[in-house]
């Protein structure tokens, strides 16, 4: 569990809009094509996305700037969580999102890295278009 996934993606929207998608059940579900989502958008609040395939808890929420989560895939060993950090930075009319995902099980990094693009970045970009 030594690897770290780092990704940078830009969205045609203000940081507030991107933050709201990451912390809102309704908006995240809308972005992901109606996938069942429950996000309690406060520090300490739990979340469940993609019909319970992704689970966790919000560790730190700094509105429009940062989301830090204890994050896990449902089929990982019970009690095993990784750490996901989304940093949002305004850059003109865009938002640059910096992802740092660490402490995930060995052998899952490649799958997780591609999953961020397929399950998060592409759907969010489509919703914001």
PDB file of C-alpha atoms in Angstrom:
ATOM      1  CA  UNK A   1       0.000   0.000   0.000  1.00  0.00           C
ATOM      2  CA  UNK A   2       2.806   2.384  -0.896  1.00  0.00           C
ATOM      3  CA  UNK A   3       1.534   3.651  -4.237  1.00  0.00           C
ATOM      4  CA  UNK A   4      -0.200   6.980  -4.759  1.00  0.00           C
ATOM      5  CA  UNK A   5      -2.444   7.907  -7.668  1.00  0.00           C
ATOM      6  CA  UNK A   6      -2.132  11.553  -8.682  1.00  0.00           C
ATOM      7  CA  UNK A   7      -4.329  12.987 -11.390  1.00  0.00           C
ATOM      8  CA  UNK A   8      -5.103  16.491 -12.600  1.00  0.00           C
ATOM      9  CA  UNK A   9      -8.256  17.314 -14.527  1.00  0.00           C
ATOM     10  CA  UNK A  10      -9.877  20.589 -15.593  1.00  0.00           C
ATOM     11  CA  UNK A  11     -13.596  21.305 -15.662  1.00  0.00           C
ATOM     12  CA  UNK A  12     -15.399  24.162 -17.403  1.00  0.00           C
ATOM     13  CA  UNK A  13     -17.010  25.376 -14.178  1.00  0.00           C
ATOM     14  CA  UNK A  14     -16.334  27.296 -10.986  1.00  0.00           C
ATOM     15  CA  UNK A  15     -14.911  25.368  -7.996  1.00  0.00           C
ATOM     16  CA  UNK A  16     -18.254  25.721  -6.212  1.00  0.00           C
ATOM     17  CA  UNK A  17     -20.044  23.676  -8.898  1.00  0.00           C
ATOM     18  CA  UNK A  18     -17.439  20.897  -8.821  1.00  0.00           C
ATOM     19  CA  UNK A  19     -17.419  20.824  -4.998  1.00  0.00           C
ATOM     20  CA  UNK A  20     -21.219  20.607  -4.964  1.00  0.00           C
ATOM     21  CA  UNK A  21     -21.169  17.564  -7.267  1.00  0.00           C
ATOM     22  CA  UNK A  22     -18.647  15.804  -5.015  1.00  0.00           C
ATOM     23  CA  UNK A  23     -20.690  16.476  -1.865  1.00  0.00           C
ATOM     24  CA  UNK A  24     -24.315  16.193  -3.062  1.00  0.00           C
ATOM     25  CA  UNK A  25     -26.239  12.913  -3.396  1.00  0.00           C
ATOM     26  CA  UNK A  26     -28.538  14.363  -6.038  1.00  0.00           C
ATOM     27  CA  UNK A  27     -25.839  15.977  -8.206  1.00  0.00           C
ATOM     28  CA  UNK A  28     -23.398  13.047  -7.997  1.00  0.00           C
ATOM     29  CA  UNK A  29     -26.176  10.606  -8.903  1.00  0.00           C
ATOM     30  CA  UNK A  30     -27.197  12.869 -11.785  1.00  0.00           C
ATOM     31  CA  UNK A  31     -23.581  12.989 -13.021  1.00  0.00           C
ATOM     32  CA  UNK A  32     -23.246   9.203 -12.863  1.00  0.00           C
ATOM     33  CA  UNK A  33     -26.406   8.448 -14.821  1.00  0.00           C
ATOM     34  CA  UNK A  34     -28.740   7.959 -11.878  1.00  0.00           C
ATOM     35  CA  UNK A  35     -26.587   5.503  -9.958  1.00  0.00           C
ATOM     36  CA  UNK A  36     -27.878   5.166  -6.361  1.00  0.00           C
ATOM     37  CA  UNK A  37     -25.928   7.646  -4.217  1.00  0.00           C
ATOM     38  CA  UNK A  38     -26.163   8.791  -0.601  1.00  0.00           C
ATOM     39  CA  UNK A  39     -23.724  11.520   0.451  1.00  0.00           C
ATOM     40  CA  UNK A  40     -23.964  13.182   3.852  1.00  0.00           C
ATOM     41  CA  UNK A  41     -22.164  16.410   2.925  1.00  0.00           C
ATOM     42  CA  UNK A  42     -20.649  17.325   6.266  1.00  0.00           C
ATOM     43  CA  UNK A  43     -17.380  16.420   7.987  1.00  0.00           C
ATOM     44  CA  UNK A  44     -17.788  12.974   9.497  1.00  0.00           C
ATOM     45  CA  UNK A  45     -20.698  12.240   7.165  1.00  0.00           C
ATOM     46  CA  UNK A  46     -20.780   8.906   5.348  1.00  0.00           C
ATOM     47  CA  UNK A  47     -21.216   8.323   1.634  1.00  0.00           C
ATOM     48  CA  UNK A  48     -22.211   5.447  -0.625  1.00  0.00           C
ATOM     49  CA  UNK A  49     -21.890   5.758  -4.409  1.00  0.00           C
ATOM     50  CA  UNK A  50     -22.635   3.548  -7.387  1.00  0.00           C
ATOM     51  CA  UNK A  51     -25.233   1.534  -5.499  1.00  0.00           C
ATOM     52  CA  UNK A  52     -22.906   0.832  -2.583  1.00  0.00           C
ATOM     53  CA  UNK A  53     -19.812  -0.151  -4.593  1.00  0.00           C
ATOM     54  CA  UNK A  54     -17.869   2.827  -3.160  1.00  0.00           C
ATOM     55  CA  UNK A  55     -18.239   3.639   0.545  1.00  0.00           C
ATOM     56  CA  UNK A  56     -16.609   5.940   3.039  1.00  0.00           C
ATOM     57  CA  UNK A  57     -16.639   8.968   5.257  1.00  0.00           C
ATOM     58  CA  UNK A  58     -15.824  12.655   4.737  1.00  0.00           C
ATOM     59  CA  UNK A  59     -12.790  13.485   6.869  1.00  0.00           C
ATOM     60  CA  UNK A  60     -12.312  17.127   5.864  1.00  0.00           C
ATOM     61  CA  UNK A  61     -14.527  19.469   3.850  1.00  0.00           C
ATOM     62  CA  UNK A  62     -13.360  22.962   2.972  1.00  0.00           C
ATOM     63  CA  UNK A  63     -16.159  24.403   0.817  1.00  0.00           C
ATOM     64  CA  UNK A  64     -15.140  24.947  -2.794  1.00  0.00           C
ATOM     65  CA  UNK A  65     -11.484  24.059  -2.042  1.00  0.00           C
ATOM     66  CA  UNK A  66     -10.938  20.561  -0.612  1.00  0.00           C
ATOM     67  CA  UNK A  67     -12.620  17.231   0.057  1.00  0.00           C
ATOM     68  CA  UNK A  68     -10.735  14.506   1.967  1.00  0.00           C
ATOM     69  CA  UNK A  69     -12.341  11.102   2.360  1.00  0.00           C
ATOM     70  CA  UNK A  70     -11.736   7.709   3.899  1.00  0.00           C
ATOM     71  CA  UNK A  71     -12.696   5.763   0.769  1.00  0.00           C
ATOM     72  CA  UNK A  72     -13.133   2.069   0.008  1.00  0.00           C
ATOM     73  CA  UNK A  73     -14.412  -0.343  -2.564  1.00  0.00           C
ATOM     74  CA  UNK A  74     -17.126  -2.559  -1.072  1.00  0.00           C
ATOM     75  CA  UNK A  75     -15.309  -5.820  -1.851  1.00  0.00           C
ATOM     76  CA  UNK A  76     -12.072  -4.816  -0.101  1.00  0.00           C
ATOM     77  CA  UNK A  77     -11.204  -6.524   3.163  1.00  0.00           C
ATOM     78  CA  UNK A  78     -13.504  -5.297   5.947  1.00  0.00           C
ATOM     79  CA  UNK A  79     -12.147  -2.208   7.708  1.00  0.00           C
ATOM     80  CA  UNK A  80      -9.658  -1.367   4.923  1.00  0.00           C
ATOM     81  CA  UNK A  81      -9.889   2.264   3.737  1.00  0.00           C
ATOM     82  CA  UNK A  82      -7.777   4.354   1.423  1.00  0.00           C
ATOM     83  CA  UNK A  83      -7.448   8.147   1.551  1.00  0.00           C
ATOM     84  CA  UNK A  84      -8.770  10.302  -1.286  1.00  0.00           C
ATOM     85  CA  UNK A  85      -8.079  14.039  -1.490  1.00  0.00           C
ATOM     86  CA  UNK A  86      -9.660  16.370  -4.044  1.00  0.00           C
ATOM     87  CA  UNK A  87      -8.073  19.847  -4.220  1.00  0.00           C
ATOM     88  CA  UNK A  88      -9.999  22.446  -6.252  1.00  0.00           C
ATOM     89  CA  UNK A  89      -8.326  25.536  -7.710  1.00  0.00           C
ATOM     90  CA  UNK A  90      -9.912  28.236  -9.844  1.00  0.00           C
ATOM     91  CA  UNK A  91      -7.997  28.926 -13.034  1.00  0.00           C
ATOM     92  CA  UNK A  92      -9.812  31.535 -15.081  1.00  0.00           C
ATOM     93  CA  UNK A  93     -13.267  30.164 -15.930  1.00  0.00           C
ATOM     94  CA  UNK A  94     -12.124  26.621 -15.147  1.00  0.00           C
ATOM     95  CA  UNK A  95     -11.535  24.532 -12.072  1.00  0.00           C
ATOM     96  CA  UNK A  96      -8.404  22.432 -11.843  1.00  0.00           C
ATOM     97  CA  UNK A  97      -9.009  19.383  -9.668  1.00  0.00           C
ATOM     98  CA  UNK A  98      -5.979  17.653  -8.190  1.00  0.00           C
ATOM     99  CA  UNK A  99      -6.638  14.100  -7.006  1.00  0.00           C
ATOM    100  CA  UNK A 100      -4.380  12.257  -4.604  1.00  0.00           C
ATOM    101  CA  UNK A 101      -5.462   8.693  -3.770  1.00  0.00           C
ATOM    102  CA  UNK A 102      -3.265   6.751  -1.341  1.00  0.00           C
ATOM    103  CA  UNK A 103      -3.215   3.697   0.938  1.00  0.00           C
ATOM    104  CA  UNK A 104      -5.117   1.384  -1.399  1.00  0.00           C
ATOM    105  CA  UNK A 105      -4.421  -2.372  -1.585  1.00  0.00           C
ATOM    106  CA  UNK A 106      -1.453  -3.577  -3.635  1.00  0.00           C
ATOM    107  CA  UNK A 107      -2.414  -4.575  -7.147  1.00  0.00           C
ATOM    108  CA  UNK A 108      -5.459  -2.291  -7.379  1.00  0.00           C
ATOM    109  CA  UNK A 109      -3.760   0.941  -8.492  1.00  0.00           C
ATOM    110  CA  UNK A 110      -4.117   0.517 -12.249  1.00  0.00           C
ATOM    111  CA  UNK A 111      -7.821  -0.347 -11.980  1.00  0.00           C
ATOM    112  CA  UNK A 112      -8.454   2.555  -9.580  1.00  0.00           C
ATOM    113  CA  UNK A 113      -6.531   5.039 -11.755  1.00  0.00           C
ATOM    114  CA  UNK A 114      -8.599   4.204 -14.828  1.00  0.00           C
ATOM    115  CA  UNK A 115     -11.794   4.170 -12.735  1.00  0.00           C
ATOM    116  CA  UNK A 116     -11.328   7.807 -11.729  1.00  0.00           C
ATOM    117  CA  UNK A 117     -11.472   8.793 -15.396  1.00  0.00           C
ATOM    118  CA  UNK A 118     -14.375   6.543 -16.353  1.00  0.00           C
ATOM    119  CA  UNK A 119     -16.538   6.889 -13.232  1.00  0.00           C
ATOM    120  CA  UNK A 120     -15.749  10.408 -12.002  1.00  0.00           C
ATOM    121  CA  UNK A 121     -14.038  12.794 -14.443  1.00  0.00           C
ATOM    122  CA  UNK A 122     -15.912  11.938 -17.641  1.00  0.00           C
ATOM    123  CA  UNK A 123     -19.402  11.931 -16.047  1.00  0.00           C
ATOM    124  CA  UNK A 124     -18.711  15.151 -14.103  1.00  0.00           C
ATOM    125  CA  UNK A 125     -17.416  16.876 -17.246  1.00  0.00           C
ATOM    126  CA  UNK A 126     -20.529  15.745 -19.145  1.00  0.00           C
ATOM    127  CA  UNK A 127     -22.836  17.089 -16.425  1.00  0.00           C
ATOM    128  CA  UNK A 128     -21.027  20.441 -16.431  1.00  0.00           C
ATOM    129  CA  UNK A 129     -21.095  20.735 -20.266  1.00  0.00           C
TER     130      UNK A 129
END
